[in-house]
Amino acid sequence: MAITPPANRLWWNEPVERTEALWIGIALLWAVIMFVMMPYWHIYGQQNLSTEAYKISPDAYTEKVEAFVEKYKIREEGDTGIPVVKPPAGADIYMLGRLWEWYPILELEKGKQYRFHLSSVDWLHGFSIQPTNINLQVHPGYEMVLNMTPTESGEFGVVCNEFCGIGHHTMLGKIYVK
Amino acid sequence: MAATHEYRVCPDTGFKIDLQADKLIKWNAVTAIVFLLIGGFFGLMVALTRWPTVHLLPADWFYLALTAHGVDILLVWIIFFEMALLYFASSVLLQSRLPMPKVGWFAYWLMLVGALLGNVVILQGESSVMFTSYVPMKADPLFYVALLLFAVGALIVCFLFFATLVVAKSEKTYEGSLPLVTFGAMVAAIIAVYTIASGAVILIPTLLWSLGLISHIDSLMYKVIWWGMGHSSQQINVSAHVAVWYAGAAVVFGAKPISEKVCRMAFLLYILFLQLASAHHLLVEPGLSAEYKIFNTSYAFYLAVFGSMVHGLTVPGSIELAQRRRGYTKGLFEWLRKAPWGNPAFVGIFLSIIIFGFVGGISGVVLGTEQLNLIMHNTIYVPGHFHGTVAGGTTLAFMALCYWLVPVLFRREIWAPKLAQWFPWLFGLGITGIALFQMGAGTLGVSRRHWDMTFADAPLSYDYPAAAHLLMAANGVSAVIASIAGAIFCLQMVLTLLIGKKREGAVPVASDAAEGLTGHGHGAGLAVPGTFVLALVFLTSFVLYYFVNWKYLSEIWLLS
């Protein structure tokens, strides 16, 4: 029994039973298939996270974001005072996570690629675009750079999905895709 | 030394039990159950707050309760119980004296002080940093002190476990190799040492930082090392509950592993590959290469997943074999139909295998696939997954074992045995609901660790689909069911100790029904065809669900 020492002291000489051998073969094959899927998707898939990232101080990053907002601001969102920014297709976009907002609001074109820069100036934040459901982790001191192409138009929420204190549930940004 | 040890002989198993080990098992297990009650209560509060129309707690209390739920269940309940298992698997199963029992008591008090201090500090409200305590969010320094005290206590028990193995070997208390259950516990203890070392490496500097002695801790480095503890500690649980599965199959059915070699190899793969799992939490992090992510997140070619798939076959397989030897040989499933469905120890372990495999296991692999993580990271899919593993797998297996272990150790009958029959079904139902509904809501993008999915206080607005609200309500209902079951369990255990009927005579464990398969390995046909069919059903679900998620991924915005 499993709670007593093996009855056969030379248990490693016992043959492997056929069901087990069969299952071991199947499971190993499935393991290899699952492993191969990841590099396969890097080559043929269109949803792969870039690995480009830079170390940057929060102040330096904030300056970049402010310059970006200044350059492409088109209006303010209702009476919230939050700038709405419309960069041209292919442009670099600088988005900032801080307690408790995703700044600024973006207006993008469907089917056009943009170069997103993401960072935080205080704590860890989550960058979760809904309802398309893309979820990224944003760290202070790290500038993450990735190419993103919206494939549908509409109004998208940017939910912070990393706990960042008592106002976490109010940390919500917006992206318009036209 | 050995002369000072006193023993009793267990009437049920015939084992000679060191009285000090006996006492330590009881104290650790009972303490575990008390914290299960506390942590479970916090969990219910969390689920009722996330039920949109109930929305019970205010935000600060919600985050406090969530922190406490994580610490009390994931650490305190599970690890205290595992300490009891380590004493059981070494001193009791090897029928050895427990060396240095005073050290065992020292470790117990260290862990208890750590656990109590942790709860007090969290309840003071200045340490609602979640179980993960990611920097640069700062907790009260005592929060880290509490975790460290608890971890050091656990580490001491691991070394006491190893010492007992050495003593048993040198005093020849057993013949041949370790029992499989002890082997599994040893795997758990080895992983625990690695895990606790990782915890110390990151929590000691974090404590110094919270005291102002270190100026900066890199948040990415923190996550890499913290999850060397955080995820590996879940692998302690996997090893421990797989050992409990084998133990349950042995005491209920007299089951014998189909082949020792295969089971032990599968355990060994855990030691070799589980440590890589830190990467599961770093798949959408900046600055880590795709090669690093792919190799680590897959435990190098999914070899640890493979290990679990093997146990998933060999545990029910050993039960099938034992039942067939008893004469339940009709068709594929007579062995299963004629299983003791009224015995909570069996039912709990059986459901634990099913929930861990179908719910927790499959979702874990999907979640841990590099690109698929993009559509799941930090959504409530993640707690959905680990309620399938830790609550449905580990906790249910441990609870099921209690229905056998508590009467055996305390010599008392379970209070209200009819109620006990209901327990595993009710708990299994509630936990499966929690896991599946949270996974559903996560697939719709609902965030984990979030007080208000309606964003009522935010300057901007976003509405999750109506289905997401419904799923979170269903999660709340499931949590109520699981809580009722959990309360039944805690009540039964406590009342069994206090007023349970004294046990007369012995209730021997099942006899060794399945003699070795020696000579059958090359026979015609499969020894366990029913289990093989179940395994194929599992594989089919796995493959379908895996590729459905790649389909979901292909529908999101393009990323490169």
XYZ file of C-alpha atoms in Angstrom:
738
model
C 0.000 0.000 0.000
C 1.019 3.602 -0.443
C 1.314 4.063 3.334
C 3.726 1.160 3.788
C 7.107 0.497 2.185
C 6.801 -1.194 -1.235
C 6.252 -4.947 -0.775
C 8.702 -5.678 -3.538
C 12.039 -4.283 -2.413
C 13.218 -4.183 -6.012
C 10.208 -2.148 -7.122
C 12.185 -0.365 -9.833
C 12.451 -3.662 -11.695
C 8.678 -4.088 -11.926
C 7.367 -3.623 -15.467
C 5.362 -0.489 -16.208
C 1.727 -1.475 -16.693
C 0.332 -0.988 -20.199
C -2.291 1.685 -19.327
C 0.396 3.732 -17.656
C 2.802 3.368 -20.548
C 0.096 4.416 -23.012
C -0.896 7.426 -20.937
C 2.722 8.485 -20.452
C 3.135 8.485 -24.233
C -0.048 10.496 -24.807
C 0.732 13.002 -22.059
C 4.278 13.577 -23.318
C 2.994 14.152 -26.838
C 0.470 16.685 -25.561
C 3.183 18.396 -23.517
C 5.306 18.819 -26.644
C 2.357 20.151 -28.664
C 1.582 22.728 -25.982
C 5.217 23.756 -25.812
C 5.488 24.175 -29.581
C 2.331 26.324 -29.707
C 4.142 29.261 -28.057
C 7.059 29.609 -30.513
C 4.618 28.774 -33.334
C 2.461 31.744 -32.359
C 5.520 33.979 -32.226
C 6.086 33.164 -35.895
C 2.546 32.927 -37.255
C 0.309 34.596 -34.653
C -0.533 38.291 -34.579
C -0.832 38.710 -30.836
C 2.621 38.606 -29.313
C 3.944 40.847 -26.586
C 7.034 42.787 -27.533
C 9.999 42.519 -25.186
C 11.202 46.068 -25.728
C 11.585 47.931 -22.443
C 13.732 50.685 -20.956
C 14.647 51.846 -17.491
C 13.409 55.378 -16.941
C 12.878 57.679 -13.995
C 9.296 58.678 -13.203
C 10.105 62.375 -13.796
C 11.650 61.772 -17.207
C 8.662 59.679 -18.226
C 6.168 62.284 -17.005
C 7.925 64.875 -19.195
C 7.556 62.658 -22.252
C 3.853 62.186 -21.532
C 3.290 65.924 -21.089
C 5.081 66.675 -24.378
C 2.960 64.026 -26.109
C -0.280 65.472 -24.722
C 0.747 69.012 -25.660
C 1.520 67.978 -29.217
C -1.632 66.033 -30.077
C -4.360 67.260 -27.718
C -7.668 67.848 -29.541
C -10.167 68.495 -26.722
C -11.060 67.760 -23.121
C -13.375 64.948 -22.075
C -16.699 66.511 -21.001
C -16.223 68.574 -17.832
C -13.585 66.236 -16.358
C -10.706 68.337 -17.687
C -8.924 65.177 -18.863
C -7.207 65.793 -22.229
C -8.197 63.704 -25.247
C -5.220 63.111 -27.523
C -5.321 62.117 -31.182
C -1.910 61.041 -32.469
C -1.442 60.239 -36.175
C -1.216 56.610 -37.281
C 2.162 55.113 -36.528
C 2.961 57.694 -33.860
C 4.532 57.047 -30.485
C 1.928 57.092 -27.733
C 2.914 57.793 -24.130
C 0.461 56.641 -21.493
C 0.940 57.150 -17.806
C -0.425 55.169 -14.895
C -0.624 56.981 -11.564
C -2.822 57.062 -8.457
C -5.577 56.839 -9.720
C -5.829 57.491 -13.425
C -4.714 56.322 -16.842
C -3.565 59.507 -18.561
C -4.430 60.801 -21.132
C -7.529 59.658 -23.069
C -6.684 58.480 -26.592
C -8.466 58.714 -29.915
C -7.149 56.171 -32.420
C -7.983 54.941 -35.888
C -9.137 51.418 -36.538
C -6.673 49.243 -38.427
C -3.724 51.611 -37.847
C -0.659 50.585 -35.879
C 0.605 52.672 -32.959
C 3.736 52.433 -30.851
C 2.563 52.398 -27.224
C 4.806 53.405 -24.329
C 3.528 52.475 -20.865
C 4.913 53.242 -17.434
C 3.902 54.129 -13.907
C 5.186 56.962 -11.754
C 4.228 55.477 -8.400
C 3.052 51.907 -7.775
C 2.364 48.865 -9.919
C -0.659 49.268 -12.170
C -2.574 47.046 -14.543
C -3.336 48.130 -18.106
C -6.470 46.255 -19.119
C -8.240 47.317 -22.328
C -11.889 46.278 -22.216
C -13.878 44.708 -23.760
C -11.179 43.509 -26.162
C -9.469 42.081 -23.075
C -5.768 42.863 -23.363
C -4.008 42.839 -19.987
C -0.522 44.180 -19.325
C 1.472 44.810 -16.150
C 3.025 48.227 -15.703
C 5.945 48.887 -13.344
C 7.372 52.169 -12.069
C 10.847 52.754 -13.489
C 10.240 50.576 -16.556
C 9.039 51.919 -19.892
C 7.344 49.149 -21.828
C 7.117 49.631 -25.606
C 4.790 47.655 -27.873
C 3.034 47.967 -31.206
C -0.726 47.811 -31.003
C -3.327 47.878 -33.795
C -6.986 48.325 -32.813
C -9.098 46.017 -34.937
C -12.545 47.286 -33.976
C -14.081 50.689 -33.439
C -15.905 51.907 -30.366
C -15.303 53.174 -26.851
C -12.875 51.134 -24.775
C -12.225 51.231 -21.053
C -8.702 51.050 -19.620
C -9.191 49.333 -16.271
C -6.403 49.229 -13.717
C -6.348 45.566 -12.728
C -3.406 45.624 -10.343
C -4.384 46.596 -6.797
C -3.048 50.109 -6.158
C -4.616 51.253 -2.929
C -7.902 52.569 -1.713
C -8.806 54.445 -4.935
C -7.934 51.501 -7.192
C -11.535 51.000 -8.295
C -11.720 54.569 -9.621
C -8.663 54.170 -11.842
C -10.227 54.014 -15.267
C -9.012 55.412 -18.573
C -10.526 55.532 -22.023
C -9.589 54.875 -25.624
C -11.817 55.888 -28.531
C -11.306 53.996 -31.787
C -12.857 55.513 -34.893
C 17.543 9.340 23.934
C 15.249 6.807 22.351
C 14.403 5.395 25.758
C 12.626 8.594 26.806
C 10.100 8.262 24.011
C 6.664 6.898 24.824
C 4.432 5.243 22.275
C 0.893 4.064 21.795
C -0.298 1.476 19.305
C -3.027 2.651 16.956
C -5.801 0.030 17.026
C -6.928 0.881 13.478
C -3.646 0.781 11.633
C -1.450 -1.201 14.009
C 1.100 1.611 13.795
C 3.284 2.426 16.768
C 2.909 6.162 17.313
C 5.350 8.398 19.200
C 3.183 10.318 21.673
C 5.014 13.587 21.019
C 4.437 13.265 17.275
C 0.825 12.353 18.014
C 0.380 15.534 20.025
C 2.134 17.728 17.461
C -0.032 16.342 14.658
C -3.171 17.078 16.656
C -2.152 20.623 17.611
C -0.997 21.571 14.141
C -4.103 20.117 12.484
C -6.537 21.736 14.930
C -4.778 25.110 14.631
C -4.995 24.766 10.856
C -8.744 24.202 11.059
C -9.239 27.250 13.298
C -7.479 29.437 10.723
C -9.485 27.797 7.940
C -12.584 29.048 9.731
C -11.197 32.581 10.102
C -9.850 32.739 6.541
C -13.015 31.223 5.124
C -15.082 33.889 6.852
C -12.967 36.622 5.231
C -13.416 34.847 1.897
C -17.180 34.909 2.253
C -17.029 38.646 2.992
C -14.959 39.153 -0.174
C -17.357 37.154 -2.357
C -20.391 38.980 -0.953
C -18.739 42.310 -1.717
C -17.976 41.289 -5.278
C -21.606 40.223 -5.750
C -22.672 43.496 -7.427
C -26.156 43.803 -5.937
C -24.987 42.902 -2.419
C -21.681 44.840 -2.357
C -21.361 44.197 1.356
C -18.149 45.793 2.649
C -16.840 49.334 2.158
C -13.676 49.577 0.025
C -11.108 49.710 2.874
C -12.632 46.699 4.632
C -12.859 44.828 1.347
C -9.135 45.144 0.645
C -8.398 44.288 4.277
C -10.575 41.171 4.127
C -9.000 40.126 0.824
C -5.508 40.412 2.313
C -6.546 38.414 5.376
C -8.301 35.761 3.264
C -5.138 35.197 1.222
C -2.796 35.044 4.189
C -5.035 32.888 6.408
C -5.987 30.335 3.768
C -3.072 30.197 1.378
C -0.445 30.320 4.104
C -1.722 29.628 7.586
C -4.390 26.946 7.091
C -2.571 25.028 4.414
C 0.904 25.145 5.896
C -0.192 24.292 9.463
C -2.006 21.294 8.016
C 1.028 20.347 5.966
C 3.134 20.426 9.113
C 0.746 17.857 10.615
C 1.120 15.811 7.420
C 4.909 15.934 7.613
C 4.878 14.554 11.187
C 2.336 11.944 10.122
C 4.210 10.841 6.995
C 7.538 10.579 8.816
C 7.104 9.604 12.452
C 3.802 7.698 12.145
C 4.138 5.979 8.779
C 7.739 5.009 9.437
C 6.850 4.073 13.053
C 9.839 6.008 14.212
C 10.527 8.162 17.249
C 10.301 11.859 16.600
C 13.728 13.375 17.286
C 13.866 16.684 19.165
C 10.151 17.110 19.890
C 10.929 20.355 21.771
C 12.135 21.845 18.494
C 8.805 20.837 16.975
C 6.991 22.748 19.720
C 9.265 25.745 19.291
C 8.418 25.760 15.570
C 4.716 25.427 16.349
C 4.724 28.457 18.645
C 6.807 30.470 16.188
C 4.267 29.773 13.462
C 1.336 30.505 15.744
C 2.833 33.817 16.884
C 3.519 34.691 13.240
C -0.023 33.819 12.199
C -1.633 35.755 15.056
C 0.644 38.758 14.586
C -0.156 38.743 10.866
C -3.877 38.798 11.565
C -3.584 41.557 14.146
C -1.449 43.726 11.854
C -3.811 43.221 8.913
C -6.843 44.031 11.066
C -5.203 47.279 12.171
C -5.766 48.348 8.577
C -2.308 49.646 7.654
C -1.284 46.488 5.795
C -3.992 45.967 3.182
C -1.323 45.184 0.614
C -2.784 41.852 -0.492
C -1.137 38.508 0.077
C 1.481 39.393 -2.559
C 2.564 42.710 -0.930
C 4.081 44.020 -4.176
C 6.524 46.877 -3.648
C 6.549 49.881 -3.750
C 3.300 49.550 -1.797
C 4.351 49.421 1.832
C 2.900 47.472 4.732
C 3.524 47.859 8.460
C 7.002 46.329 9.124
C 5.332 43.861 11.500
C 3.450 42.407 8.528
C 6.742 41.172 7.031
C 7.984 40.125 10.485
C 4.849 37.992 10.892
C 5.374 36.258 7.545
C 9.037 35.627 8.351
C 8.293 34.148 11.788
C 5.730 31.845 10.247
C 8.112 30.798 7.461
C 11.012 30.117 9.831
C 8.743 27.901 11.933
C 7.723 25.956 8.830
C 11.344 25.614 7.756
C 12.261 24.125 11.137
C 9.517 21.514 10.776
C 10.845 20.591 7.326
C 14.277 19.929 8.827
C 12.700 17.970 11.663
C 10.982 15.880 8.972
C 14.314 15.189 7.279
C 15.851 14.372 10.674
C 13.075 11.858 11.317
C 13.771 10.190 7.973
C 17.422 9.854 8.964
C 16.567 8.492 12.415
C 14.087 5.975 10.979
C 16.599 4.821 8.419
C 19.453 4.433 10.888
C 17.286 2.776 13.533
C 15.805 0.478 10.866
C 12.188 1.104 11.771
C 11.155 0.058 8.265
C 12.363 -2.289 5.540
C 13.326 -1.247 2.044
C 12.183 2.048 0.511
C 10.059 4.842 1.942
C 6.302 4.399 1.590
C 4.997 6.331 -1.421
C 3.082 8.765 0.802
C 6.231 9.551 2.781
C 8.098 9.962 -0.497
C 5.473 12.476 -1.652
C 5.718 14.321 1.652
C 9.493 14.410 1.251
C 9.059 15.995 -2.182
C 6.778 18.575 -0.581
C 9.359 19.266 2.137
C 12.205 19.678 -0.365
C 10.160 22.150 -2.399
C 9.230 23.890 0.857
C 12.886 24.537 1.677
C 13.438 26.152 -1.723
C 10.228 28.119 -1.355
C 10.959 29.446 2.118
C 14.491 30.380 1.074
C 13.045 32.463 -1.787
C 10.645 34.072 0.656
C 13.475 35.002 3.007
C 15.585 36.392 0.156
C 12.870 38.872 -0.770
C 11.010 39.501 2.496
C 14.080 40.326 4.604
C 15.156 43.224 2.342
C 11.510 44.300 2.075
C 11.303 44.435 5.875
C 14.476 46.542 5.993
C 13.030 48.796 3.283
C 9.789 49.242 5.241
C 11.924 50.278 8.231
C 13.706 52.839 6.058
C 17.068 51.045 6.102
C 17.059 50.299 2.368
C 16.060 53.062 -0.019
C 14.695 51.182 -3.013
C 13.528 47.731 -4.028
C 13.064 47.090 -7.725
C 9.441 46.118 -8.315
C 10.217 43.675 -11.140
C 12.949 41.910 -9.162
C 10.541 41.685 -6.228
C 7.976 39.876 -8.374
C 10.520 37.435 -9.829
C 11.758 36.356 -6.390
C 8.489 36.704 -4.483
C 6.828 34.301 -6.907
C 9.738 31.921 -6.400
C 8.035 31.603 -3.038
C 4.439 32.349 -4.025
C 4.069 29.854 -6.827
C 6.469 27.225 -5.548
C 4.529 27.160 -2.296
C 1.555 26.015 -4.343
C 3.688 23.138 -5.550
C 4.215 22.126 -1.925
C 0.448 21.893 -1.813
C 0.266 19.843 -4.992
C 2.871 17.360 -3.755
C 1.188 17.188 -0.355
C -2.324 16.681 -1.675
C -1.193 14.075 -4.219
C 0.393 12.237 -1.271
C -2.963 12.566 0.522
C -4.738 11.123 -2.536
C -2.478 8.070 -2.389
C -2.966 7.822 1.381
C -6.751 8.006 0.987
C -6.734 5.325 -1.708
C -4.652 3.156 0.629
C -6.769 3.495 3.779
C -10.166 3.306 2.083
C -9.439 0.656 -0.565
C -6.152 -0.912 0.499
C -5.008 0.342 -2.886
C -1.464 -0.222 -3.990
C 0.231 1.925 -6.652
C 0.021 0.242 -10.060
C 3.756 0.661 -10.294
C 5.865 2.425 -7.695
C 8.354 3.461 -10.344
C 5.912 5.575 -12.332
C 4.427 7.314 -9.267
C 7.842 8.151 -7.848
C 9.153 9.431 -11.169
C 6.136 11.711 -11.415
C 6.897 13.097 -7.939
C 10.533 13.575 -8.873
C 9.542 15.739 -11.839
C 7.955 18.145 -9.348
C 11.279 18.687 -7.608
C 13.123 19.160 -10.873
C 10.777 21.540 -12.628
C 8.240 23.200 -10.349
C 10.589 25.976 -9.303
C 10.320 27.532 -12.732
C 6.737 28.540 -12.074
C 7.614 32.041 -10.912
C 7.372 32.970 -14.602
C 3.611 32.279 -14.576
C 3.240 35.678 -12.970
C 5.625 37.515 -15.283
C 4.197 36.798 -18.719
C 2.981 40.331 -19.459
C 5.770 42.082 -17.568
C 8.139 44.547 -19.253
C 11.743 43.625 -19.927
C 11.717 39.821 -19.874
C 12.576 37.888 -23.018
C 10.141 35.568 -24.774
C 12.645 32.708 -24.434
C 12.769 33.169 -20.662
C 9.005 33.236 -20.482
C 8.400 30.189 -22.687
C 10.979 27.943 -21.050
C 10.035 28.789 -17.485
C 6.288 29.072 -17.795
C 6.115 25.617 -19.384
C 8.242 24.091 -16.607
C 10.635 23.177 -19.433
C 8.397 21.323 -21.879
C 5.519 20.953 -19.400
C 7.312 18.241 -17.467
C 5.675 19.129 -14.160
C 2.256 19.224 -15.828
C 3.124 15.821 -17.237
C 3.880 14.661 -13.684
C 0.428 15.756 -12.534
C -1.215 14.074 -15.524
C 0.515 10.834 -14.505
C -0.743 11.112 -10.898
C -4.189 11.869 -12.307
C -4.122 8.423 -13.882
C -2.257 6.443 -11.241
C -4.342 7.461 -8.212
C -7.769 6.499 -9.621
C -5.985 3.642 -11.411
C -4.792 2.207 -8.103
C -8.352 2.464 -6.773
C -9.742 0.725 -9.863
C -7.179 -2.030 -9.502
C -8.033 -2.574 -5.830
C -11.762 -2.652 -6.598
C -11.299 -5.093 -9.472
C -9.365 -7.384 -7.149
C -12.389 -7.275 -4.869
C -14.496 -8.622 -7.706
C -16.020 -5.433 -9.131
C -14.954 -6.279 -12.646
C -18.137 -5.759 -14.702
C -17.760 -3.333 -17.580
C -15.652 -0.258 -17.407
C -17.083 1.387 -14.325
C -18.505 -1.130 -11.860
C -15.478 -0.448 -9.650
C -16.507 3.200 -9.487
C -20.251 2.600 -9.030
C -19.532 0.249 -6.129
C -17.165 2.684 -4.438
C -18.165 3.847 -0.929
C -20.096 6.951 -1.981
C -21.257 7.517 1.599
C -17.706 7.831 2.924
C -16.667 11.509 3.033
C -12.966 10.583 2.991
C -13.346 8.788 -0.342
C -15.824 11.211 -1.916
C -13.754 14.226 -0.879
C -10.586 12.781 -2.344
C -12.333 11.674 -5.508
C -13.848 15.138 -6.036
C -10.501 16.700 -5.212
C -8.893 14.719 -8.055
C -11.659 15.702 -10.479
C -11.734 19.401 -9.539
C -7.958 19.722 -9.413
C -7.603 18.107 -12.841
C -10.544 19.388 -14.831
C -10.916 22.844 -13.293
C -7.677 23.921 -11.634
C -5.228 21.997 -13.778
C -6.515 22.778 -17.252
C -7.117 26.445 -16.433
C -3.642 26.688 -14.918
C -1.951 25.497 -18.081
C -4.043 27.833 -20.230
C -3.328 30.756 -17.910
C 0.370 29.933 -17.926
C 0.699 29.889 -21.716
C 2.796 32.882 -22.714
C 0.458 34.570 -25.207
C -2.838 33.350 -23.687
C -1.896 35.158 -20.494
C -2.524 38.418 -22.376
C -6.278 37.805 -22.223
C -6.293 36.665 -18.598
C -3.545 38.309 -16.548
C -4.924 39.864 -13.355
C -8.504 39.234 -14.381
C -10.663 37.270 -11.958
C -9.864 34.247 -14.120
C -6.717 33.932 -11.985
C -8.498 33.422 -8.642
C -10.924 31.188 -10.565
C -7.995 28.976 -11.495
C -6.445 28.781 -8.061
C -9.721 28.143 -6.276
C -9.839 25.068 -8.512
C -6.365 24.005 -7.381
C -5.982 25.210 -3.807
C -9.580 25.083 -2.593
C -11.021 22.301 -4.764
C -7.780 20.303 -4.901
C -5.664 20.819 -1.791
C -8.183 22.041 0.782
C -10.825 19.480 -0.135
C -8.244 16.655 -0.068
C -7.022 17.754 3.366
C -10.566 18.093 4.692
C -11.456 14.660 3.323
C -8.432 13.148 5.028
C -9.594 14.706 8.326
C -12.756 12.585 8.199
C -10.476 9.552 8.408
C -7.594 10.972 10.428
C -9.466 12.722 13.231
C -11.381 9.626 14.417
C -8.197 7.577 14.165
C -5.997 9.994 16.097
C -8.469 11.251 18.661
C -10.268 7.938 19.148
C -13.669 9.553 18.703
C -16.497 9.017 16.221
C -17.272 11.900 13.843
C -20.082 13.977 15.281
C -23.247 13.684 13.108
C -21.928 11.238 10.486
C -24.989 11.735 8.230
C -24.038 15.380 7.867
C -20.515 14.320 6.949
C -21.880 12.496 3.902
C -23.159 15.795 2.560
C -20.024 17.742 3.204
C -17.772 16.861 0.216
C -20.586 17.233 -2.324
C -21.625 20.607 -0.948
C -18.073 21.917 -0.690
C -17.152 20.512 -4.110
C -20.223 22.116 -5.662
C -19.541 25.507 -4.070
C -15.859 25.560 -4.992
C -16.475 24.359 -8.544
C -19.033 27.146 -8.891
C -16.591 29.733 -7.531
C -13.863 28.551 -9.903
C -15.993 28.315 -13.036
C -17.964 31.536 -12.516
C -14.799 33.502 -11.756
C -13.141 32.045 -14.848
C -16.187 33.017 -16.894
C -16.179 36.567 -15.557
C -12.423 36.772 -16.129
C -12.889 35.748 -19.745
C -15.220 38.762 -19.986
C -12.414 40.927 -18.591
C -13.558 41.446 -14.984
C -10.602 42.461 -12.837
C -9.457 40.601 -9.738
C -8.831 42.485 -6.459
C -11.310 45.180 -7.402
C -13.960 46.694 -5.142
C -16.433 48.023 -7.675
C -16.949 46.598 -11.145
C -19.493 49.341 -11.907
C -16.844 52.106 -11.513
C -19.487 54.267 -9.825
C -16.905 56.601 -8.206
C -14.667 56.965 -11.270
C -14.655 60.187 -13.315
C -14.980 58.110 -16.498
C -17.268 55.172 -17.126
C -17.077 51.659 -18.450
C -19.780 48.976 -18.376
C -18.912 45.294 -18.270
C -21.392 43.094 -20.172
C -24.514 42.134 -18.191
C -23.345 38.500 -18.244
C -20.297 39.506 -16.209
C -22.521 40.888 -13.422
C -24.569 37.698 -13.488
C -21.452 35.551 -13.235
C -20.201 37.549 -10.246
C -23.577 37.048 -8.557
C -23.365 33.308 -9.270
C -19.876 33.397 -7.757
C -21.391 34.927 -4.621
C -24.035 32.199 -4.397
C -21.350 29.523 -4.858
C -19.265 31.112 -2.111
C -22.257 30.934 0.243
C -22.632 27.219 -0.546
C -18.915 26.579 -0.032
C -19.016 28.561 3.231
C -21.926 26.517 4.552
C -19.969 23.362 3.721
C -16.837 24.800 5.302
C -18.793 25.697 8.433
C -20.179 22.144 8.588
C -16.629 20.815 8.378
C -15.214 23.066 11.097
C -18.228 22.450 13.344
C -17.969 18.699 12.902
C -14.267 18.631 13.636
C -14.600 20.788 16.750
C -17.648 18.929 18.080
C -16.015 15.580 17.349
C -13.126 16.597 19.580
C -15.379 17.997 22.301
C -18.397 15.691 22.411
C -17.762 12.965 19.803
C -18.610 9.460 20.995
C -15.557 7.639 22.344
C -14.410 5.106 19.796
C -14.742 1.488 20.964
C -12.484 -1.144 19.460
C -10.741 -0.876 16.152
C -11.934 0.043 12.677
C -9.093 -1.480 10.697
C -7.999 0.225 7.501
C -8.753 -1.663 4.307
C -6.525 -4.662 3.881
C -3.989 -4.892 1.121
C -6.457 -5.794 -1.623
C -4.239 -5.391 -4.606
C -1.191 -7.536 -4.489
C 1.560 -6.356 -6.780
C 0.993 -6.348 -10.478
C 4.155 -8.332 -10.953
C 3.687 -10.549 -13.939
C 0.606 -8.679 -15.143
C 2.441 -5.912 -16.890
C 2.741 -7.917 -20.041
C -0.703 -9.516 -19.900
C -3.309 -8.887 -22.552
C -5.413 -5.703 -22.353
C -5.310 -2.836 -19.898
C -5.325 -3.375 -16.144
C -7.370 -0.237 -15.508
C -9.532 0.418 -18.600
C -12.119 2.541 -16.728
C -9.489 4.964 -15.491
C -8.012 5.139 -18.969
C -11.392 6.166 -20.394
C -11.688 8.866 -17.713
C -8.197 10.036 -18.608
C -9.178 10.309 -22.273
C -12.256 12.355 -21.338
C -9.922 14.633 -19.400
C -7.515 14.934 -22.319
C -10.337 15.761 -24.736
C -11.624 18.559 -22.482
C -8.071 19.824 -22.070
C -7.344 19.947 -25.817
C -10.676 21.594 -26.692
C -10.463 24.230 -23.977
C -6.824 24.959 -24.780
C -7.515 25.702 -28.430
C -10.738 27.636 -27.723
C -8.571 30.097 -25.838
C -6.157 30.471 -28.754
C -9.249 31.327 -30.812
C -10.181 34.023 -28.252
C -6.630 35.356 -28.406
C -6.730 35.594 -32.194
C -9.732 37.943 -31.911
C -8.110 40.693 -29.833
C -6.219 43.721 -31.177
C -2.963 43.022 -32.946
C 0.145 43.175 -30.796
C 3.771 42.957 -31.776
